[in-house]
Amino acid sequence: MAERSNRQVGETLYFMGQLLEVLGENPFKVRAYYKSAEVVERLATPVSRLDEEQLREIPGIGSAIAKKIREIVETGTFHELETVRAGIPEPLIELLSLEGIGPKTVNKLWKKLNVQSIADLEREAKQHRIRAIKGFGEKKEESFLKAIALYRERSGRMTRAEADAVVGMVVPVLEPGTFAMAGSYRRGKSTIGDIDIVSKEPPSVANPKIRTVAEEMIDEGAKKTSFRCLGKRVDVRFSRPEQFGSMLLYLTGSKPFNIRMREYAIFKGFKLNEYGLEDRSSGHLSEFATEEEIFSFLGMDYIVPELREDWGEVEAALARRLPVLVEDREVRGDLHVHSTWSDGVMSLEEIARAGEARGYEYILISDHSATLGIAHGLDEEGLRKQMHEVEVTNRSSSCRLIQGTEVDIMADGTLGLPARVLADVDVVIASIHSAFSQERDVMTRRVLAAVENEHVDIIGHPTGRILGRRQPAEIDIPRVIERAAETGTALECNASPFRLDLDDLYIREATRKKVKIAIGTDAHHPEEFGNIRYGVITCRRGWATAADLLNTMSHKELMEWV
DNA sequence: GCCGTTTTCGGCCCGACTGTTTTCAGTCG
């Protein structure tokens, strides 16, 4: 039987939450299902391996949901879900994806007009039958049609590069020094839903400038403005400078982190909101210009944005046991770069100059092996010629090029170059570039074979995902991490904004198991060297310290490590 | 349905904005 992935289990729990919500169930019960879904999906360990008792120990999962998870693992669903599902038309749930439509609206449309799908809603709105319902009017009909149109052309979450493009449009119209980025952008997530900004400028000053870059103003109030830019939603909250810290804390989130912080504030006798901390007995409001002052006021260490996920960081901050995360400036080199010897556009000379310009000690030249047809890879002879050119280039460069290769992990788990060649290469990255749809067991064994190969130093982009285009391959990453810990193999955090692979949760699992992480940009073009920051921030989200990375080692230490 | 630094029962974050309303419900973040 195929093992159920955490994603599948999470989606099932999430679906239950949606069904209950549309039925008008107790909102806290609904929240419990959503919360458990989220917890399961960001757990590195597969829930299918945990028994009921172990599941119950996970915060957010109680005895009822623990039982249901076991049921999902064994049967793919659970009895109560099937009972509830039978009473609701399936396409109804999709209506929840429309902007401005929540469970109450879905329920009302269903009960009053027998709307069961988006197509039904579109028809009813066009024929002006919505306005017949009490509480709904002409504007609702318009907004439903607009939401449907928007949903059909939806482009989903942004890569970090796309988000940077939106930011690049908006930021130039704002006054320098008067604003800060917030939301998932600031937290460094690998994909971004919308762009959040906190501004000290009053809306009367900022809004006219914003309109010049907005395709559409979604709403404009005295305290916030929402608009669309490059098709993406941007939210701006306005704040007085004295309250800037509270507003930034609030808008940075995450939502679970905010809830945790506000609960803790209640425990300490305060109400926490975006304006400050209000003493619950006296009503006195303390204001904070910076986030640091808020953490200090509550008696905890400062939590950097990357850690704000309610992932144990609040407890760690209270106990003053937060990790010291790796920083950009500690990175001494890039561990995955392609040259004109395979599918890159840079010569070795150009790569060395780029490395010097960035102040790097070294760059790992990791061109493809010849098995990958599309990438014009190197065979044994080509690789030996490249070794010579690397040597020559290094004579006149302060940034050392390290001879490496990115060798294919073939469908059967063997490598694309013979062992005698790999033995002569300083650093070997082994990656999967083909046969992504193998079954989980086959796929996992394939990667494990590479981990166990004595010549392999790093597993490149381990899950193979391409954000928005290709799901992660069916690989048991926790098992790969366990084995990598035993063999001393490093795992890559590929810094391409289209990959960010491994992602934060596996980085955290890997560092817990003392597996080293190698950040590589996979750069094929000179402008891609800057992507290293996406890799660093992803590692920070995975609680990685400088000691967890290969990139923080000196050239000498790195060579000793391999 | 979860959880307990105040609780094994009774809470569960907090506020902005829109549309449809004469005071609020619903949605969103």
XYZ file of C-alpha atoms (C1' of nucleotides) in Angstrom:
591
model
C 0.000 0.000 0.000
C 1.291 3.433 -0.867
C 2.200 5.503 2.179
C -0.042 8.532 2.662
C 1.966 11.710 2.566
C 1.560 14.459 5.122
C 0.253 16.628 2.330
C -2.557 14.163 1.597
C -3.461 13.824 5.260
C -3.356 17.600 5.698
C -5.568 18.193 2.683
C -8.131 15.720 4.017
C -8.248 17.496 7.395
C -8.460 20.863 5.649
C -11.343 19.616 3.517
C -13.201 18.555 6.658
C -12.706 22.057 8.026
C -14.198 23.556 4.874
C -17.216 21.242 4.969
C -17.902 22.079 8.602
C -17.492 25.772 7.901
C -20.054 25.777 5.097
C -22.431 23.876 7.365
C -22.076 26.649 9.948
C -20.397 24.453 12.567
C -18.714 25.854 15.681
C -15.945 28.115 14.312
C -13.482 26.887 16.919
C -13.999 23.324 15.804
C -13.410 24.482 12.234
C -10.255 26.234 13.362
C -9.080 23.073 15.077
C -9.271 21.177 11.786
C -7.467 23.913 9.867
C -4.815 24.124 12.544
C -4.251 20.369 12.576
C -4.011 20.358 8.760
C -1.320 23.006 8.896
C 0.579 21.251 11.656
C 0.568 17.966 9.736
C 1.694 19.561 6.489
C 4.724 21.195 8.004
C 5.813 18.182 9.992
C 9.005 16.646 8.606
C 8.213 13.184 9.992
C 5.504 11.331 8.027
C 2.412 11.024 10.219
C 1.868 7.593 8.718
C 4.731 6.393 10.893
C 3.279 7.713 14.142
C 0.816 5.913 16.394
C -2.126 7.568 18.075
C -0.228 8.441 21.208
C 2.667 10.039 19.342
C 0.202 12.022 17.245
C -1.540 13.329 20.351
C 1.714 14.738 21.630
C 1.900 17.126 18.669
C 0.499 20.553 19.647
C -2.709 21.176 17.720
C -3.609 17.495 17.527
C -5.827 16.063 20.233
C -7.309 12.654 20.802
C -10.182 13.068 18.316
C -8.052 14.215 15.388
C -5.289 11.725 16.259
C -7.796 8.919 15.716
C -8.932 10.471 12.455
C -5.365 10.781 11.188
C -4.850 7.083 11.832
C -8.034 6.415 9.894
C -6.855 8.581 6.989
C -3.484 6.840 6.940
C -5.171 3.444 6.733
C -8.149 4.172 4.483
C -7.514 7.523 2.799
C -10.474 9.132 4.529
C -12.445 8.939 7.773
C -15.967 7.985 8.607
C -17.179 11.345 9.867
C -15.827 13.093 6.788
C -17.742 10.759 4.502
C -20.951 11.309 6.479
C -20.626 15.085 6.306
C -19.556 15.049 2.672
C -22.658 13.111 1.648
C -24.856 16.052 2.640
C -23.038 18.719 0.605
C -22.635 19.099 -3.156
C -18.887 18.755 -3.758
C -18.452 21.742 -6.151
C -19.919 24.002 -3.479
C -16.583 24.009 -1.641
C -14.827 25.647 -4.570
C -16.937 28.759 -4.003
C -14.853 29.380 -0.876
C -11.881 30.113 -3.133
C -13.588 33.209 -4.508
C -12.409 36.510 -3.043
C -15.017 38.034 -0.766
C -17.017 34.838 -0.429
C -16.881 32.989 2.859
C -18.791 30.136 4.457
C -21.856 32.189 5.403
C -22.309 33.461 1.863
C -21.832 29.998 0.365
C -24.399 28.566 2.723
C -26.918 31.276 1.957
C -26.477 30.957 -1.813
C -26.903 27.226 -1.543
C -29.947 27.282 0.697
C -31.788 30.200 -0.904
C -30.917 29.791 -4.587
C -29.654 26.210 -4.756
C -26.309 27.482 -6.039
C -24.015 24.430 -6.041
C -21.074 25.535 -8.143
C -19.216 28.522 -9.541
C -21.112 28.080 -12.827
C -24.425 28.280 -10.928
C -23.319 31.429 -9.162
C -22.259 33.068 -12.398
C -25.638 32.346 -13.989
C -27.637 33.607 -11.009
C -25.558 36.780 -10.790
C -25.885 37.526 -14.501
C -29.644 37.060 -14.299
C -29.788 39.365 -11.270
C -31.393 36.810 -8.985
C -28.860 37.353 -6.215
C -30.331 40.723 -5.208
C -33.587 38.975 -4.314
C -31.904 37.568 -1.207
C -32.195 39.733 1.889
C -28.878 41.370 2.699
C -27.587 41.078 -0.871
C -27.788 43.804 -3.469
C -26.557 44.947 -6.833
C -22.979 45.439 -5.697
C -22.796 41.881 -4.408
C -23.763 40.573 -7.823
C -21.025 42.638 -9.419
C -18.427 41.601 -6.875
C -19.301 37.905 -7.323
C -18.822 38.152 -11.089
C -15.564 39.972 -10.603
C -14.360 37.373 -8.113
C -15.192 34.604 -10.590
C -13.247 36.340 -13.365
C -10.300 36.881 -11.038
C -10.385 33.259 -9.897
C -10.316 31.976 -13.490
C -7.199 33.948 -14.344
C -5.585 33.388 -10.955
C -1.865 32.911 -10.993
C -1.423 31.567 -7.498
C 1.455 32.347 -5.199
C 4.489 34.267 -6.400
C 8.078 33.118 -6.476
C 10.397 35.401 -4.541
C 11.674 36.795 -7.838
C 8.118 37.685 -8.925
C 7.493 39.268 -5.542
C 10.658 41.319 -5.971
C 9.294 42.545 -9.304
C 6.110 43.809 -7.632
C 8.142 45.369 -4.833
C 10.306 47.004 -7.482
C 7.208 48.683 -8.917
C 5.762 49.916 -5.625
C 8.787 50.899 -3.563
C 10.001 53.710 -5.867
C 6.798 55.706 -5.256
C 7.175 55.488 -1.468
C 9.342 57.883 0.513
C 12.629 56.207 1.550
C 12.862 55.573 5.281
C 9.123 55.845 5.854
C 8.089 52.277 5.220
C 8.991 48.641 5.849
C 8.150 45.427 4.047
C 6.090 42.993 6.117
C 4.158 39.734 5.639
C 5.539 36.526 4.182
C 7.893 38.608 2.036
C 9.670 39.788 5.155
C 9.524 36.361 6.772
C 11.404 34.996 3.769
C 8.915 32.359 2.709
C 9.761 30.465 -0.470
C 6.520 31.618 -2.101
C 4.587 34.813 -1.448
C 0.797 35.242 -1.519
C 0.544 39.022 -1.452
C 2.777 41.968 -0.652
C 2.409 43.719 2.720
C 3.875 47.114 3.537
C 3.733 49.330 6.629
C 3.964 53.064 5.935
C 4.562 56.046 8.207
C 3.254 58.403 5.552
C -0.408 59.329 5.935
C -2.788 57.884 3.348
C -3.501 61.353 1.973
C 0.150 61.535 0.931
C 0.757 57.912 -0.049
C -2.472 57.036 -1.842
C -2.117 59.443 -4.792
C 1.365 58.052 -5.439
C 0.147 54.488 -5.079
C -2.571 55.091 -7.661
C 0.111 55.774 -10.254
C 1.365 52.183 -10.023
C -1.942 50.438 -9.189
C -3.908 48.597 -11.843
C -6.888 48.609 -9.535
C -7.651 50.001 -6.094
C -9.342 47.196 -4.120
C -10.183 49.269 -1.080
C -9.107 52.555 0.378
C -9.729 53.448 3.987
C -8.315 55.773 6.586
C -6.005 53.063 7.937
C -5.249 50.766 5.046
C -5.108 50.639 1.280
C -5.303 47.536 -0.887
C -4.544 47.525 -4.573
C -3.420 45.307 -7.417
C -0.035 45.676 -9.088
C 1.265 43.309 -11.798
C -1.886 41.318 -11.070
C -0.897 40.789 -7.422
C -2.527 42.114 -4.294
C -0.627 44.680 -2.243
C -1.792 45.751 1.244
C -0.480 48.918 2.865
C -1.172 49.747 6.516
C -0.577 53.266 7.733
C 0.944 53.844 11.125
C 2.037 56.721 13.303
C 5.798 56.519 13.919
C 5.249 55.983 17.676
C 3.269 52.814 16.915
C 5.331 51.585 13.986
C 6.762 48.600 15.898
C 3.333 47.216 16.807
C 2.029 47.645 13.291
C 5.080 45.992 11.779
C 4.822 43.089 14.227
C 1.157 42.622 13.384
C 1.509 42.844 9.601
C 4.590 40.615 9.493
C 2.689 37.724 11.072
C 2.484 34.851 10.579
C -1.097 34.485 11.648
C -0.377 31.552 13.994
C 2.523 33.537 15.446
C 0.272 36.569 16.041
C -2.299 34.400 17.785
C 0.399 32.879 19.987
C 1.811 36.297 20.879
C -1.640 37.705 21.655
C -2.469 34.721 23.829
C 0.751 35.232 25.718
C -0.042 38.927 26.111
C -3.444 38.012 27.589
C -1.694 35.710 30.024
C 0.489 38.641 31.081
C -2.581 40.854 31.518
C -2.404 42.743 28.218
C -4.246 43.007 24.972
C -1.897 43.017 21.989
C -2.983 44.632 18.731
C -1.404 46.676 15.951
C -1.466 49.833 18.080
C 0.348 48.549 21.113
C -0.120 46.680 24.355
C -3.147 47.655 26.387
C -3.158 46.946 30.105
C -6.351 44.972 30.617
C -7.103 46.374 34.041
C -6.128 50.038 33.659
C -6.801 50.360 29.920
C -3.466 52.125 29.521
C -1.944 51.711 26.058
C 1.818 51.311 25.757
C 3.107 52.276 22.327
C 6.181 50.904 20.570
C 8.179 52.500 17.798
C 10.194 49.325 17.254
C 9.475 45.603 17.447
C 12.435 45.059 19.746
C 10.726 47.105 22.481
C 7.639 44.888 22.357
C 9.569 41.657 22.814
C 11.560 43.246 25.591
C 8.379 44.535 27.293
C 6.956 41.006 27.290
C 10.162 39.590 28.742
C 11.353 37.652 25.744
C 14.252 37.708 23.291
C 13.778 39.341 19.909
C 12.420 36.875 17.369
C 13.617 37.531 13.824
C 10.868 37.559 11.155
C 12.082 34.324 9.558
C 11.242 32.374 12.717
C 7.752 33.771 13.295
C 5.673 30.729 12.449
C 4.583 29.427 15.878
C 7.118 26.690 15.336
C 8.439 26.737 18.903
C 10.135 30.137 18.611
C 7.942 31.898 21.194
C 8.808 29.313 23.833
C 12.474 29.506 22.860
C 12.413 33.314 23.102
C 10.871 33.161 26.582
C 13.508 30.658 27.677
C 16.133 32.826 25.951
C 17.267 29.874 23.899
C 16.797 31.093 20.334
C 19.462 29.963 17.861
C 21.876 32.486 16.366
C 20.957 32.181 12.693
C 23.379 32.234 9.795
C 23.750 35.602 8.065
C 24.432 36.619 4.466
C 27.853 38.023 5.311
C 28.991 34.652 6.715
C 28.658 32.947 3.346
C 32.098 32.487 1.834
C 31.175 30.925 -1.476
C 28.589 29.570 -3.868
C 28.363 25.797 -4.075
C 26.554 25.242 -7.353
C 27.387 27.132 -10.551
C 27.256 26.243 -14.275
C 29.645 27.503 -16.946
C 29.810 27.441 -20.731
C 31.284 23.942 -20.309
C 27.666 22.799 -19.953
C 24.507 24.923 -20.183
C 25.717 28.123 -18.495
C 26.572 31.359 -20.313
C 29.654 32.296 -18.241
C 33.242 31.295 -18.871
C 35.304 30.106 -15.911
C 37.159 33.392 -16.086
C 33.897 35.359 -15.809
C 32.764 33.221 -12.905
C 36.016 33.839 -11.062
C 35.697 37.607 -11.584
C 32.082 37.510 -10.374
C 33.218 35.608 -7.286
C 35.892 38.210 -6.570
C 33.355 40.990 -6.979
C 31.165 39.320 -4.369
C 34.105 38.811 -2.049
C 33.865 35.024 -2.226
C 36.698 32.710 -1.221
C 35.518 30.012 -3.606
C 32.932 28.921 -6.136
C 32.073 25.333 -6.938
C 32.026 24.709 -10.681
C 29.393 22.040 -11.070
C 28.613 21.469 -14.727
C 26.257 18.709 -15.771
C 27.428 15.238 -16.636
C 26.997 14.133 -20.247
C 23.956 11.987 -19.585
C 21.705 15.011 -19.530
C 21.181 15.585 -23.246
C 19.576 18.987 -23.064
C 22.319 20.496 -20.955
C 25.285 19.622 -23.210
C 26.946 17.891 -20.329
C 30.558 16.888 -19.912
C 31.885 13.405 -20.481
C 35.106 12.119 -18.951
C 37.308 13.765 -21.539
C 35.525 17.104 -21.300
C 35.740 17.078 -17.539
C 39.494 16.468 -17.627
C 39.932 19.397 -19.989
C 37.864 21.549 -17.663
C 40.071 20.557 -14.716
C 43.023 22.004 -16.564
C 41.244 25.294 -17.251
C 40.148 25.531 -13.616
C 43.772 25.233 -12.577
C 44.848 27.905 -15.035
C 42.072 30.287 -13.981
C 42.930 29.837 -10.297
C 46.467 31.133 -10.887
C 45.147 34.645 -11.328
C 42.085 34.740 -9.096
C 41.565 35.496 -5.424
C 38.308 33.559 -5.623
C 39.222 29.908 -6.001
C 37.253 27.772 -8.420
C 36.659 24.305 -7.032
C 36.447 21.492 -9.529
C 33.110 19.819 -9.181
C 30.389 18.212 -11.219
C 26.646 17.882 -11.042
C 26.246 14.266 -11.934
C 22.892 12.721 -12.793
C 21.310 10.160 -10.569
C 20.028 7.763 -13.221
C 16.656 6.045 -13.052
C 18.272 2.961 -11.519
C 20.221 4.903 -8.889
C 23.611 4.645 -10.617
C 25.507 7.830 -11.448
C 26.092 9.404 -14.855
C 29.898 9.281 -14.625
C 32.209 6.392 -13.760
C 33.670 6.169 -10.254
C 37.256 6.729 -11.458
C 36.224 10.130 -12.815
C 34.261 11.122 -9.741
C 37.235 10.187 -7.590
C 39.291 12.887 -9.320
C 36.714 15.625 -8.837
C 36.943 17.663 -5.636
C 33.224 18.009 -4.891
C 30.466 15.887 -6.400
C 26.843 17.014 -6.456
C 24.411 14.269 -7.428
C 20.970 15.317 -8.664
C 17.866 13.851 -10.234
C 16.909 15.358 -13.576
C 14.782 12.595 -15.089
C 12.164 9.948 -14.329
C 10.400 12.115 -11.736
C 7.264 10.015 -11.670
C 8.727 6.844 -10.227
C 6.952 5.350 -7.247
C 7.919 6.467 -3.798
C 9.894 3.355 -2.892
C 11.834 3.299 -6.148
C 12.492 7.023 -6.024
C 13.658 6.916 -2.419
C 15.956 3.934 -3.027
C 17.393 5.792 -5.980
C 18.333 8.806 -3.891
C 19.584 6.634 -1.035
C 21.910 4.891 -3.476
C 23.424 8.285 -4.310
C 23.703 9.208 -0.621
C 25.559 5.963 0.003
C 27.940 6.415 -2.939
C 31.352 7.213 -1.491
C 32.099 9.839 -4.136
C 28.947 11.884 -3.633
C 29.359 14.890 -1.338
C 26.077 16.767 -1.874
C 22.589 15.793 -3.042
C 21.406 18.589 -5.361
C 17.856 20.026 -5.170
C 16.698 16.898 -3.333
C 12.939 16.972 -3.986
C 13.167 18.205 -7.581
C 10.272 20.592 -7.200
C 9.779 23.592 -9.494
C 7.581 26.120 -7.738
C 4.245 26.509 -9.456
C 5.179 23.960 -12.121
C 6.290 20.646 -10.692
C 5.405 19.010 -7.412
C 8.225 17.565 -5.295
C 9.061 14.028 -6.422
C 7.767 11.204 -4.259
C 10.832 10.857 -2.069
C 10.939 9.972 1.592
C 13.094 12.961 2.531
C 13.207 12.160 6.285
C 14.756 8.808 5.403
C 17.223 10.515 3.098
C 18.129 12.873 5.948
C 18.646 9.981 8.366
C 20.899 8.153 5.930
C 22.788 11.341 5.030
C 23.512 11.807 8.733
C 25.094 8.364 8.818
C 27.156 8.737 5.637
C 28.125 12.375 6.239
C 26.573 13.500 2.956
C 25.394 17.097 2.677
C 22.030 18.174 1.264
C 21.591 21.181 -0.956
C 19.438 24.190 -0.355
C 19.145 25.205 -3.991
C 18.777 28.991 -3.956
C 17.050 29.398 -7.307
C 13.782 31.227 -6.587
C 12.058 28.555 -8.691
C 13.335 25.760 -6.478
C 14.286 26.659 -2.889
C 14.855 22.990 -2.407
C 15.275 21.832 0.346
C 12.698 24.083 1.927
C 12.598 25.326 5.512
C 10.962 22.344 7.222
C 13.503 19.889 5.833
C 16.381 22.263 6.552
C 15.252 22.211 10.149
C 14.981 18.423 10.179
C 18.409 18.091 8.562
C 20.135 20.429 10.990
C 18.510 18.619 13.904
C 20.152 15.463 12.601
C 23.504 17.262 12.113
C 23.376 16.980 8.338
C 25.305 19.763 6.604
C 23.551 22.062 4.183
C 25.146 23.396 0.990
C 23.631 26.547 -0.486
C 24.039 26.762 -4.238
C 22.522 29.286 -6.616
C 22.600 26.889 -9.601
C 23.573 30.056 -11.476
C 23.682 29.825 -15.265
C 23.775 33.627 -15.755
C 25.823 36.273 -13.917
C 22.760 37.957 -12.404
C 21.798 34.718 -10.673
C 24.660 34.881 -8.149
C 22.500 37.270 -6.134
C 19.964 34.495 -5.576
C 22.218 33.251 -2.779
C 20.193 35.475 -0.423
C 17.074 33.410 -1.089
C 19.000 30.325 -0.017
C 20.304 31.980 3.126
C 16.870 33.191 4.171
C 15.391 29.738 3.568
C 18.086 28.235 5.795
C 17.348 30.862 8.443
C 13.703 29.822 8.324
C 14.961 26.297 8.966
C 16.728 27.498 12.146
C 20.172 26.981 10.569
C 23.236 28.469 12.243
C 26.572 29.185 10.561
C 27.836 25.823 11.822
C 25.126 23.988 9.889
C 26.331 25.175 6.475
C 29.201 24.173 4.239
C 29.275 27.673 2.740
C 30.511 29.222 5.984
C 33.640 27.074 5.964
C 36.950 28.399 4.698
C 38.291 26.826 1.494
C 40.682 24.737 3.577
C 37.965 23.534 5.945
C 35.729 22.679 3.018
C 38.441 20.624 1.316
C 39.099 18.793 4.571
C 35.374 18.151 4.967
C 35.045 16.489 1.556
C -11.914 20.124 18.571
C -7.931 21.757 21.521
C -6.011 23.060 25.766
C -4.512 24.157 30.824
C 2.145 29.431 33.888
C -5.913 30.747 35.270
C -9.023 26.458 33.918
C -10.425 19.074 32.975
C -14.908 23.306 31.693
C -15.084 27.171 29.315
C -12.587 29.745 27.013
C -10.602 30.176 22.109
C -6.552 37.202 18.732
C -8.018 41.428 17.163
C -9.300 45.011 14.131
C -10.362 47.252 9.154
C -13.391 47.611 5.569
C -17.576 46.811 2.486
C -22.281 46.354 1.622
C -26.426 46.587 3.308
C -27.867 48.358 6.687
C -30.012 52.185 10.586
C -26.430 48.979 14.175
C -24.390 44.877 11.963
C -22.803 40.633 9.460
C -19.429 38.842 6.737
C -14.836 38.607 5.039
C -10.158 39.309 5.258
C -5.489 39.557 7.013
